[in-house]
Coordinates of C-alpha atoms in Angstrom, one line a residue:
X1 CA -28.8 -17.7 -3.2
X2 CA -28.8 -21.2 -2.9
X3 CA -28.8 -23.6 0.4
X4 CA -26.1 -25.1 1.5
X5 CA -24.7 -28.4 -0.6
X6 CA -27.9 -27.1 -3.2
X7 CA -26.6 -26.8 -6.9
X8 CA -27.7 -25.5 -9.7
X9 CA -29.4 -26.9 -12.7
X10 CA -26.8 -28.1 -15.4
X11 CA -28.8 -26.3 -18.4
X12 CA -29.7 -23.3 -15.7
X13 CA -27.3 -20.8 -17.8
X14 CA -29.1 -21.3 -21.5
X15 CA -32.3 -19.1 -20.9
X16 CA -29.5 -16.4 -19.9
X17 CA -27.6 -16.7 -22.9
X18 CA -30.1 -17.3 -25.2
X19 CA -31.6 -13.9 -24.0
X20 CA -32.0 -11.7 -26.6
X21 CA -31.8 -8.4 -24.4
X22 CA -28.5 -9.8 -22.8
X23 CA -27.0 -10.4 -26.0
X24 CA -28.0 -6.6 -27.1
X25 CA -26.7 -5.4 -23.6
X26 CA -23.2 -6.7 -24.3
X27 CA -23.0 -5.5 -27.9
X28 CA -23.6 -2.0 -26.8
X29 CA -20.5 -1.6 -24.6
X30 CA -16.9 -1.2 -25.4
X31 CA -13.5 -1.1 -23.1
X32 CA -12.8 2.6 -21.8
X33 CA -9.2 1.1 -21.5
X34 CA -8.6 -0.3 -24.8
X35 CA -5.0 0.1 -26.3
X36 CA -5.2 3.3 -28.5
X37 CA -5.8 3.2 -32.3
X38 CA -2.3 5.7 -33.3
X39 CA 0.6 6.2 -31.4
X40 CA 0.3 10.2 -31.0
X41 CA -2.0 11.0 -28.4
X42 CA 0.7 8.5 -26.4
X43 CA 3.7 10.2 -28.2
X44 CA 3.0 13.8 -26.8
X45 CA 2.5 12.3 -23.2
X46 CA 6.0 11.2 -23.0
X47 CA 9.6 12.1 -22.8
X48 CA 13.0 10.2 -22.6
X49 CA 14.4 10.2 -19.2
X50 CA 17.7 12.2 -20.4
X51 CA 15.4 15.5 -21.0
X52 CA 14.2 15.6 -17.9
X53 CA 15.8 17.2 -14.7
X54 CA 18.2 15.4 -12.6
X55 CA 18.7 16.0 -8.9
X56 CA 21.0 13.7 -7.2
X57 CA 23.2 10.9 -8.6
X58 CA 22.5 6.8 -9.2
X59 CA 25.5 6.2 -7.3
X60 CA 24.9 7.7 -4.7
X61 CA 21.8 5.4 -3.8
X62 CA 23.1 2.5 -2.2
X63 CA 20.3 1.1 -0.5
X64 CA 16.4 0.5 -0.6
X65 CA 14.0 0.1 1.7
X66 CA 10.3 -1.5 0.7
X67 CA 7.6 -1.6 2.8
X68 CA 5.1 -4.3 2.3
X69 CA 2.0 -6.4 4.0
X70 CA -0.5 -9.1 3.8
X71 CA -3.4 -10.2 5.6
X72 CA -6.1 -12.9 5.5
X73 CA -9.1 -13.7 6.9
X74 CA -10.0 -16.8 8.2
X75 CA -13.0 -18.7 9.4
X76 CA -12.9 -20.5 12.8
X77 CA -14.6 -23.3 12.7
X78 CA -16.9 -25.4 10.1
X79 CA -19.3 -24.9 12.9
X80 CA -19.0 -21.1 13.3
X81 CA -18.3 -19.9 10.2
X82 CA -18.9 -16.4 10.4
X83 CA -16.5 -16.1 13.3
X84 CA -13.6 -14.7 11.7
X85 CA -10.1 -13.7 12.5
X86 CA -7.8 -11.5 10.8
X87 CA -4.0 -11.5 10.7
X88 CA -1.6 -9.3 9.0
X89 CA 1.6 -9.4 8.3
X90 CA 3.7 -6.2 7.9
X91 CA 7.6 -5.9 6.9
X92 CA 9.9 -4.2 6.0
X93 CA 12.9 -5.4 3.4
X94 CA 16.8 -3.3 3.4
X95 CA 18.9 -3.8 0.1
X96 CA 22.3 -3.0 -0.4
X97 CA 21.9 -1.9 -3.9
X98 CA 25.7 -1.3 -4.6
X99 CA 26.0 -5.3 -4.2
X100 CA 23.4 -6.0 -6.6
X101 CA 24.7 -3.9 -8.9
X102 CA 28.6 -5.0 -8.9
X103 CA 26.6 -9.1 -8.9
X104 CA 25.5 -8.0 -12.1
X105 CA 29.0 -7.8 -13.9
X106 CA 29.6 -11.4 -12.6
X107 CA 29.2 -14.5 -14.7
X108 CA 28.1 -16.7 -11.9
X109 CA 26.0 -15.2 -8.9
X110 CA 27.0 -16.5 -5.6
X111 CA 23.4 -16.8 -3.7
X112 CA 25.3 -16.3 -0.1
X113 CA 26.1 -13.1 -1.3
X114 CA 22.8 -12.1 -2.7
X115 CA 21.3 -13.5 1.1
X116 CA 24.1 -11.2 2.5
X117 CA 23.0 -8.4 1.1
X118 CA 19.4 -7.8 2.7
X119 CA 17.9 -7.7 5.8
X120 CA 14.4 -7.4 7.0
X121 CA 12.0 -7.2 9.6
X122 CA 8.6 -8.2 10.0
X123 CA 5.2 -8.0 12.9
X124 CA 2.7 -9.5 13.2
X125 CA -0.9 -9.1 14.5
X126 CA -4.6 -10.5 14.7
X127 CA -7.6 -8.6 14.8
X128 CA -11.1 -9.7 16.0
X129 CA -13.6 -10.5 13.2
X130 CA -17.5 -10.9 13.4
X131 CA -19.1 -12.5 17.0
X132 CA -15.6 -12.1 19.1
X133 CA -15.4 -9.4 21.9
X134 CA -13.1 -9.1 24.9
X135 CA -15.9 -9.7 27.9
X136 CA -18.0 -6.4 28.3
X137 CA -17.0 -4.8 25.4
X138 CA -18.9 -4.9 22.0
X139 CA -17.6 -6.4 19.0
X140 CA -16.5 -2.6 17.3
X141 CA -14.9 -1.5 20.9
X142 CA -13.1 -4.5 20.5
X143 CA -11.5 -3.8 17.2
X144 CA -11.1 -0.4 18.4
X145 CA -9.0 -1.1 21.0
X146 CA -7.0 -4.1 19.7
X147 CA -6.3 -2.0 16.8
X148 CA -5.1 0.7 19.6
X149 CA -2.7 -2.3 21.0
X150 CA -1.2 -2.6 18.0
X151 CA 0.1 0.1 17.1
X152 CA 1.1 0.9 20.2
X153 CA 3.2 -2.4 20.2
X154 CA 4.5 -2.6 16.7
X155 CA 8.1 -1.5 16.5
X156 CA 8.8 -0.2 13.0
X157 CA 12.2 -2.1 13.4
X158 CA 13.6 -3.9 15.7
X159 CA 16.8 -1.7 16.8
X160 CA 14.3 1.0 17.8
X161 CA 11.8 1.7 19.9
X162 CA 9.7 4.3 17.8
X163 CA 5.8 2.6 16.9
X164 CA 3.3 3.1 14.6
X165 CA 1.9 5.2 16.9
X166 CA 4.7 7.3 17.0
X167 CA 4.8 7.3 13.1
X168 CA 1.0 8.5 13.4
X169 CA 1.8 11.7 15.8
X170 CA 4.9 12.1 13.5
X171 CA 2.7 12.4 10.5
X172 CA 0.7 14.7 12.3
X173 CA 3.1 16.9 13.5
X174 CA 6.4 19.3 11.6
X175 CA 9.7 17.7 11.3
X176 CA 11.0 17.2 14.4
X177 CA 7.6 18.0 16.2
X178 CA 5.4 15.3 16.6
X179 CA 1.8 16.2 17.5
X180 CA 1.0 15.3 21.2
X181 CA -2.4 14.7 20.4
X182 CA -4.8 14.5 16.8
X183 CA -8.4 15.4 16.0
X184 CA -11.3 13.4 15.8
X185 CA -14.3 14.4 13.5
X186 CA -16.9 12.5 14.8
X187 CA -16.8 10.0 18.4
X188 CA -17.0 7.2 17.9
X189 CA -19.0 6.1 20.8
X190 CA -22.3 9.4 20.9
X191 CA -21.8 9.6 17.1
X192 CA -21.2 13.9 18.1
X193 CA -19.3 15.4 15.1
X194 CA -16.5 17.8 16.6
X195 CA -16.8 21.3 16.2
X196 CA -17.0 24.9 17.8
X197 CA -18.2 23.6 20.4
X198 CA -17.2 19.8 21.0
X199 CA -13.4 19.0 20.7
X200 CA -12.3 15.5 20.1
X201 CA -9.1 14.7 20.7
X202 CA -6.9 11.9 21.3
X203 CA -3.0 11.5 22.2
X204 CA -0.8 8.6 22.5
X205 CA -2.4 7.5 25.8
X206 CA -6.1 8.7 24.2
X207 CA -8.6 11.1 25.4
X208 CA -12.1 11.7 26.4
X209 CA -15.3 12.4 24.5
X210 CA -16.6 15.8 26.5
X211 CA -20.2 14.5 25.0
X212 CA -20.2 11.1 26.1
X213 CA -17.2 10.4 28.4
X214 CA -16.5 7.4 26.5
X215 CA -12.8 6.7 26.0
X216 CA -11.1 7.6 23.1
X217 CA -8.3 6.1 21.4
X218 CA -5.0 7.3 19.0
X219 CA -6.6 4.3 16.9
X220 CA -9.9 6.1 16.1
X221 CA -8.4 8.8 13.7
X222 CA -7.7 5.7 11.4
X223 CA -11.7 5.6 11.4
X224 CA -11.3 2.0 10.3
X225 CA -13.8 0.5 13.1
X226 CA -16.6 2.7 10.5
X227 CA -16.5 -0.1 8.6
X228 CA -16.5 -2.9 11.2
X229 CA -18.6 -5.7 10.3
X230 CA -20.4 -7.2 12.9
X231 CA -22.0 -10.0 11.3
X232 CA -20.3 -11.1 8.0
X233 CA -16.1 -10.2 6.8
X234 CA -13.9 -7.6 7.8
X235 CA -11.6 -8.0 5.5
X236 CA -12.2 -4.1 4.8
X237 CA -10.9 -2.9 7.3
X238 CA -8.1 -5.4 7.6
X239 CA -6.6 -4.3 4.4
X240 CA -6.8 -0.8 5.5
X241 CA -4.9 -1.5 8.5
X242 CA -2.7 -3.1 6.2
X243 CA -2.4 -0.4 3.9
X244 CA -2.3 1.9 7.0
X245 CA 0.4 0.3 8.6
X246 CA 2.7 -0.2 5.8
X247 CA 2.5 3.6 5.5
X248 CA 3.3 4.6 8.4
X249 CA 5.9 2.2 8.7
X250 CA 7.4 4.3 5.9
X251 CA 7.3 7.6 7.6
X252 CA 9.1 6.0 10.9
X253 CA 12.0 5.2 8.1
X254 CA 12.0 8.7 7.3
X255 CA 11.8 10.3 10.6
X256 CA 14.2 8.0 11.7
X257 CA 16.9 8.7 9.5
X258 CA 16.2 12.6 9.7
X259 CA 16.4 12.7 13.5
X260 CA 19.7 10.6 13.8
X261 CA 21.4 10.0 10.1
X262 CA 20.5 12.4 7.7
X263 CA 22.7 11.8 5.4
X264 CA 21.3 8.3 5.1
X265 CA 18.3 9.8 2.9
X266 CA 20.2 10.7 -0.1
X267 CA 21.3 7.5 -0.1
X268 CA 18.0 5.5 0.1
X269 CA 15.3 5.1 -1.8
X270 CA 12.1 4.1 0.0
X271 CA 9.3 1.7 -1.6
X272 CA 6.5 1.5 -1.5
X273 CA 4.0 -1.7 -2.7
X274 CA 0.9 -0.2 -4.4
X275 CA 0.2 3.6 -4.7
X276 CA 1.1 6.5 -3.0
X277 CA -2.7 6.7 -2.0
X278 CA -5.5 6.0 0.8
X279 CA -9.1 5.2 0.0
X280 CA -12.2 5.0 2.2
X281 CA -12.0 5.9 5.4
X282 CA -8.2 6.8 5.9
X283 CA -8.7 9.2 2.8
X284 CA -8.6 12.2 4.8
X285 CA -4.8 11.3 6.0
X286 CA -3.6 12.0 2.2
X287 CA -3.3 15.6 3.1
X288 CA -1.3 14.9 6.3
X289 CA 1.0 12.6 3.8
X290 CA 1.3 15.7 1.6
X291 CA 2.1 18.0 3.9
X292 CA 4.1 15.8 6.1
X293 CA 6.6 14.8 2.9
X294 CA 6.5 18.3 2.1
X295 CA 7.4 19.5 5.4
X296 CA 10.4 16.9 5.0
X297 CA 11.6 17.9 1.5
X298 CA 12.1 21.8 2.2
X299 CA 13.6 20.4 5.3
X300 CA 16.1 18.1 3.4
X301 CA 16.6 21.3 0.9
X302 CA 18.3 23.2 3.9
X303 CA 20.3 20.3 4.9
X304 CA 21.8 20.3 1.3
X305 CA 20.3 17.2 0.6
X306 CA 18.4 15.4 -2.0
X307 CA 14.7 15.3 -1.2
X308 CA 13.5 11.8 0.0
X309 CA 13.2 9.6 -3.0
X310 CA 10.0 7.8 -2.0
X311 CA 8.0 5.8 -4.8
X312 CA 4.8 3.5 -5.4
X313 CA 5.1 0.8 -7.3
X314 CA 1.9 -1.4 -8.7
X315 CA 2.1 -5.1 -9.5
X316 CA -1.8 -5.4 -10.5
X317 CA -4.5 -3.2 -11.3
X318 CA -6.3 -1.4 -14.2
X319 CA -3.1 0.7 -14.8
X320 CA -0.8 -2.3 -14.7
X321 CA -3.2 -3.9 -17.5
X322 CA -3.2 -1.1 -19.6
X323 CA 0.3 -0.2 -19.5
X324 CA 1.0 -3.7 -21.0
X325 CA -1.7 -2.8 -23.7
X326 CA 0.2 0.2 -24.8
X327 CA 3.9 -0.9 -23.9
X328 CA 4.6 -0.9 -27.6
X329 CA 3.7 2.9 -27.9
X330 CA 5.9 3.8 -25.0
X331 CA 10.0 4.0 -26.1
X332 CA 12.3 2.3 -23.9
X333 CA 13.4 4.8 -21.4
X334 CA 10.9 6.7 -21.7
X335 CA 8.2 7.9 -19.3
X336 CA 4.4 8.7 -19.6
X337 CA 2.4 10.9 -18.0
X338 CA -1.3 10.8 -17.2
X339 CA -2.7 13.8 -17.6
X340 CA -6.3 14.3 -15.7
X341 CA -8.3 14.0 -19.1
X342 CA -6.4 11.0 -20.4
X343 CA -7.3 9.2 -16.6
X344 CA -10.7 10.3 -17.4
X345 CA -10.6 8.8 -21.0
X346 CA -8.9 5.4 -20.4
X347 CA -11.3 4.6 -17.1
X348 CA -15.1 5.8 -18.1
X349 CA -14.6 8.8 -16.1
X350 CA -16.5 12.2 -16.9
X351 CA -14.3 14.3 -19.0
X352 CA -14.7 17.3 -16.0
X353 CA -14.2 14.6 -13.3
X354 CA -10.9 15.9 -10.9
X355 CA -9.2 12.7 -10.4
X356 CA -7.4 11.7 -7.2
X357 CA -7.6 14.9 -5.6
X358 CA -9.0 13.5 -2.7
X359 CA -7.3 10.1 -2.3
X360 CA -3.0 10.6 -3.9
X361 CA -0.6 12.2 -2.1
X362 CA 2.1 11.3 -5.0
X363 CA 1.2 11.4 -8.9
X364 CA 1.4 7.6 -11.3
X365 CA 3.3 7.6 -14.1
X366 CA 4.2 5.0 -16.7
X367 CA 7.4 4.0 -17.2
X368 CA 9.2 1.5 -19.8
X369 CA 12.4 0.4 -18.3
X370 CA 15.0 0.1 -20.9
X371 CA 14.8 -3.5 -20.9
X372 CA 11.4 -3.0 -22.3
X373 CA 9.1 -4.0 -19.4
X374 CA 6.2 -1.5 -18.0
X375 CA 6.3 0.2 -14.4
X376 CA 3.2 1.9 -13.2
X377 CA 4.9 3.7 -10.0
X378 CA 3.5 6.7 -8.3
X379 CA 6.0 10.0 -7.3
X380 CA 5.5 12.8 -5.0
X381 CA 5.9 16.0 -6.0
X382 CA 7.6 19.3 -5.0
X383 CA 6.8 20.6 -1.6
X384 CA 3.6 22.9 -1.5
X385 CA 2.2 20.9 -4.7
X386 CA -0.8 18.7 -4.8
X387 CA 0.0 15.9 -7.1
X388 CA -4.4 16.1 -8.5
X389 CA -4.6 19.4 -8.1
X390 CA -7.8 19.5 -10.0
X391 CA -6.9 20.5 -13.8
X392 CA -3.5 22.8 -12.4
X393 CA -1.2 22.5 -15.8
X394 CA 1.9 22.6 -12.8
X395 CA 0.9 19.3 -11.1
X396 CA 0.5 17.7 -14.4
X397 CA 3.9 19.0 -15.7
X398 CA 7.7 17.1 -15.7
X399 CA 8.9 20.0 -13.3
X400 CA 6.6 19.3 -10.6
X401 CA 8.4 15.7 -10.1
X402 CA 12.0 16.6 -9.8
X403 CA 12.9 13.1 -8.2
X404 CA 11.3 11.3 -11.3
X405 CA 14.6 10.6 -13.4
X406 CA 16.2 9.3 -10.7
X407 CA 13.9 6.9 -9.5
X408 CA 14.2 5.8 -12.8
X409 CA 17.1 5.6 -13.3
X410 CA 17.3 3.2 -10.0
X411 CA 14.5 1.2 -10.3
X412 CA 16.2 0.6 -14.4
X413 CA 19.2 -1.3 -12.5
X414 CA 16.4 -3.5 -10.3
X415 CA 14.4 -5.2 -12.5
X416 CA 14.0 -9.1 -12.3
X417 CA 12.2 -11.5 -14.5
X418 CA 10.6 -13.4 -11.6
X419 CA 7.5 -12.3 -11.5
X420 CA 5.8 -9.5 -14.3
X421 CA 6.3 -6.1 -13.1
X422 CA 8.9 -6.9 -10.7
X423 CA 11.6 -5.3 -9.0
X424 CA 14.1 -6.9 -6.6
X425 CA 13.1 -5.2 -3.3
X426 CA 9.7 -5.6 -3.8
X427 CA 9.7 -9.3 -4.3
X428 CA 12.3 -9.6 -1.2
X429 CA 9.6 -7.7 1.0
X430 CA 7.1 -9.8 -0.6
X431 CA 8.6 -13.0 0.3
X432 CA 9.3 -11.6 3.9
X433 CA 5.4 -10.6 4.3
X434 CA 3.9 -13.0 2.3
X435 CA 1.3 -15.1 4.2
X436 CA 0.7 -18.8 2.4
X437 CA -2.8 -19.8 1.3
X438 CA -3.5 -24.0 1.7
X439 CA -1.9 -25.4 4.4
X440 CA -0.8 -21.6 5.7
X441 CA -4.3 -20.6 6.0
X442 CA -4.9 -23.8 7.6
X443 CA -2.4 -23.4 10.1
X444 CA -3.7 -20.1 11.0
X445 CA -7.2 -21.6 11.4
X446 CA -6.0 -23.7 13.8
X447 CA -3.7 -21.4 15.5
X448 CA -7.3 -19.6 16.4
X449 CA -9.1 -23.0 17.2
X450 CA -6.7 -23.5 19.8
X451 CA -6.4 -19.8 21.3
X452 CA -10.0 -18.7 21.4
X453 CA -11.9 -20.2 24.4
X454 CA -15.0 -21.9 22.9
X455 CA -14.6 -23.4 19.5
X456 CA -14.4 -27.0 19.3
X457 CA -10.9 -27.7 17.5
X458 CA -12.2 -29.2 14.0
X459 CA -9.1 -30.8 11.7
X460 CA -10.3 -29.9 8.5
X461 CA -7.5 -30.4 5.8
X462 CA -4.7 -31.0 7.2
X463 CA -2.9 -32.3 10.5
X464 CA -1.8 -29.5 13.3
X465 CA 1.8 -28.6 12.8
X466 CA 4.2 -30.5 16.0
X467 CA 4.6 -27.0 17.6
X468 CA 1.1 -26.9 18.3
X469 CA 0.9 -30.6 19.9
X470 CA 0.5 -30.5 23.7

């Protein structure tokens, strides 16, 4: 680890590559995810959309609605630089998907009307990194209860007044039945793991540890302030926040639309950027997804209506890259699936090695739109299935996703050629969430020079916007 302004030698990389037990190091390796040699063992993995079953109609989805963050991390001050901030940047993007459709018989696309036909809404939040503390608390009760703020004050959209934290009881509760209050396994302030004898709960104003009597908050069952960093980045937790947030911004959508419209979710199809997954500490909420979703699809099945048609869709990543290896090998209109052992195969996994069982509450497929481009998306499936269910042939079969061909069959009619692996919602929630680097980030730096008492104001890069002149 060098000094700071040190640098290294100019010839300080030959001894390394001259190095005769590196060179044999990287001839013994090969890539796990390497397109395949024949087209069969891709062949028997897929199937063209028409053979598979079809619940609900294209036209009767007429809108979208994509969920999608972004957060950053910035450093203060050249003179603190390990006093960070956070911000994030959640929102949420409606289409009307009949006028994108009838814009695409038209020879020339008026943009007022393509600007007419979505809406969106967006919060906004930062988050205490490293060395920043309200007075009297320490830095991880800090994030705790800023963290608790927030979703307590984030408004899933703006014509409502249902929060994140009412999304989070939702999700722990039965359709129609929030839970008033949600489980803790550990506090987070005596480290005492709950149990027979030690309850932890907390509720939307909180709770108490019996233990400890320290204060405990609806935030904690994200378990996010586990991997607080008190000394270097947070940008861990942040992005789990973020991923956190964009669910559950999702399942206000949902619960929203069942408690006042229901009709509205036969005629919506909710998006998702990134899998249908949570890793780390929020892991343990897949199962509430799972059974939350499932609790809402039987539901919607005695309504008469088409369970909710909620997909992942993944712009980057190791499945992204080898989709595009194996595009080729994939017909257009066809769809792939994964099965546990070729997941295995593909990634270096062991062969007996039960993947995503812990960590997807919906199962990723490969799809190859008809104009020939790659979609790695990720489907729930029927109510009282597991989408990893260890090696079960059900969760790996086509009738365990009946939504599938539709979703398909929608997301065919939304494909754009801006970016690789796009679809038009996702790159109008994008553009709504996005948070610029350069002179963004700058002006986000400077935005917490000015705020946070202490730190000397230091113009780095670029000039403070007029709005924040005095």
């Amino acid at each position: 680890m060098p000094y700071d302004g040190e640098k290294a030698s100019r010839l300080g990389h030959v001894e390394t590559a001259r190095n005769e037990a590196v060179k044999a190091a990287l001839q013994r390796w090969t890539i796990t995810s390497a397109r395949p040699n024949g087209r069969d063992d891709i062949a028997e993995l897929c199937s063209p959309l028409e053979d598979l079953p079809l619940v609900g109609k294209l036209d009767d989805v007429d809108f979208s609605i994509t969920v999608d963050g972004s957060d950053t991390e910035v450093d203060t001050t050249r003179d603190h630089p390990t006093v960070k901030v956070g911000y994030l940047r959640v929102a949420g993007s409606v289409v009307r998907l009949d006028v994108f459709r009838s814009l695409s018989r038209v020879k020339h696309i008026d943009p007022r009307e393509v600007r007419k036909s979505h809406s969106e809404y967006a919060f906004d939040v930062a988050l205490p990194g490293s060395q920043l503390t309200r007075p009297g608390m320490s830095g991880v009760e800090t994030w705790r209860i800023e963290l608790d703020d927030f979703l307590h004050s984030s408004r899933f959209d703006s014509n409502t007044e249902m929060t994140l934290a009412d999304g989070l009881l939702a999700l722990h509760g039965t359709r129609g039945k929030p839970a008033t209050a949600i489980g803790l396994r550990v506090c987070p302030g005596c480290g005492q793991k709950a149990g027979s004898s030690l309850a932890l709960t907390a509720g939307k104003q909180g709770g108490s540890c019996p233990s400890c009597n320290a204060h405990l908050y609806l935030a904690d069952v994200l378990r996010t302030h586990e991997e607080y960093n008190v000394e270097g980045s947070n940008f861990t937790p942040l992005g789990r926040v973020m991923t956190v947030a964009e669910r559950l911004m999702s399942v206000c959508y949902l619960n929203f639309f069942a408690d006042t419209a229901p009709e509205v979710l036969r005629h919506t199809l909710f998006i998702t950027d990134g899998p249908l997954a949570l890793f780390g500490p929020l892991a343990p909420l897949k199962r509430r997804f799972e059974e939350h979703l499932g609790n809402l699809s039987n539901w919607c099945a005695n309504q008469d209506l088409v369970a909710p048609l909620i997909v992942g869709i993944e712009k980057s990543g190791a499945f992204v890259e080898h989709a595009e290896l194996i595009k080729d090998l994939i017909l257009p209109g066809h769809v792939m699936r994964l099965t546990n052992a070729y997941i295995n195969r593909i990634s270096g996994r062991p062969e007996n090695n039960e993947y995503g069982v812990d960590e997807f509450y919906g199962r990723r497929f490969i799809y190859r739109t008809r104009t020939g481009d790659p979609l790695v998306i990720t489907v729930i499936p029927r109510a009282g299935l597991s989408p990893y269910d260890g090696r079960s042939p059900e969760a790996e079969g086509w009738e365990a996703y009946p939504t599938l061909r539709l979703i398909c069959e929608v997301l065919d009619s939304l494909r754009t050629r801006m970016y690789r692996h796009a679809v038009v919602p996702i790159a109008l929630a994008h553009s709504a969430a996005a948070l610029p680097l350069g002179v963004g980030r700058s002006v986000l730096t400077m935005m917490a020079q000015q705020n946070i008492p202490g730190l000397k104001p230091h113009l780095q890069a670029v000039q403070p916007p007029t709005y924040f002149k005095r």
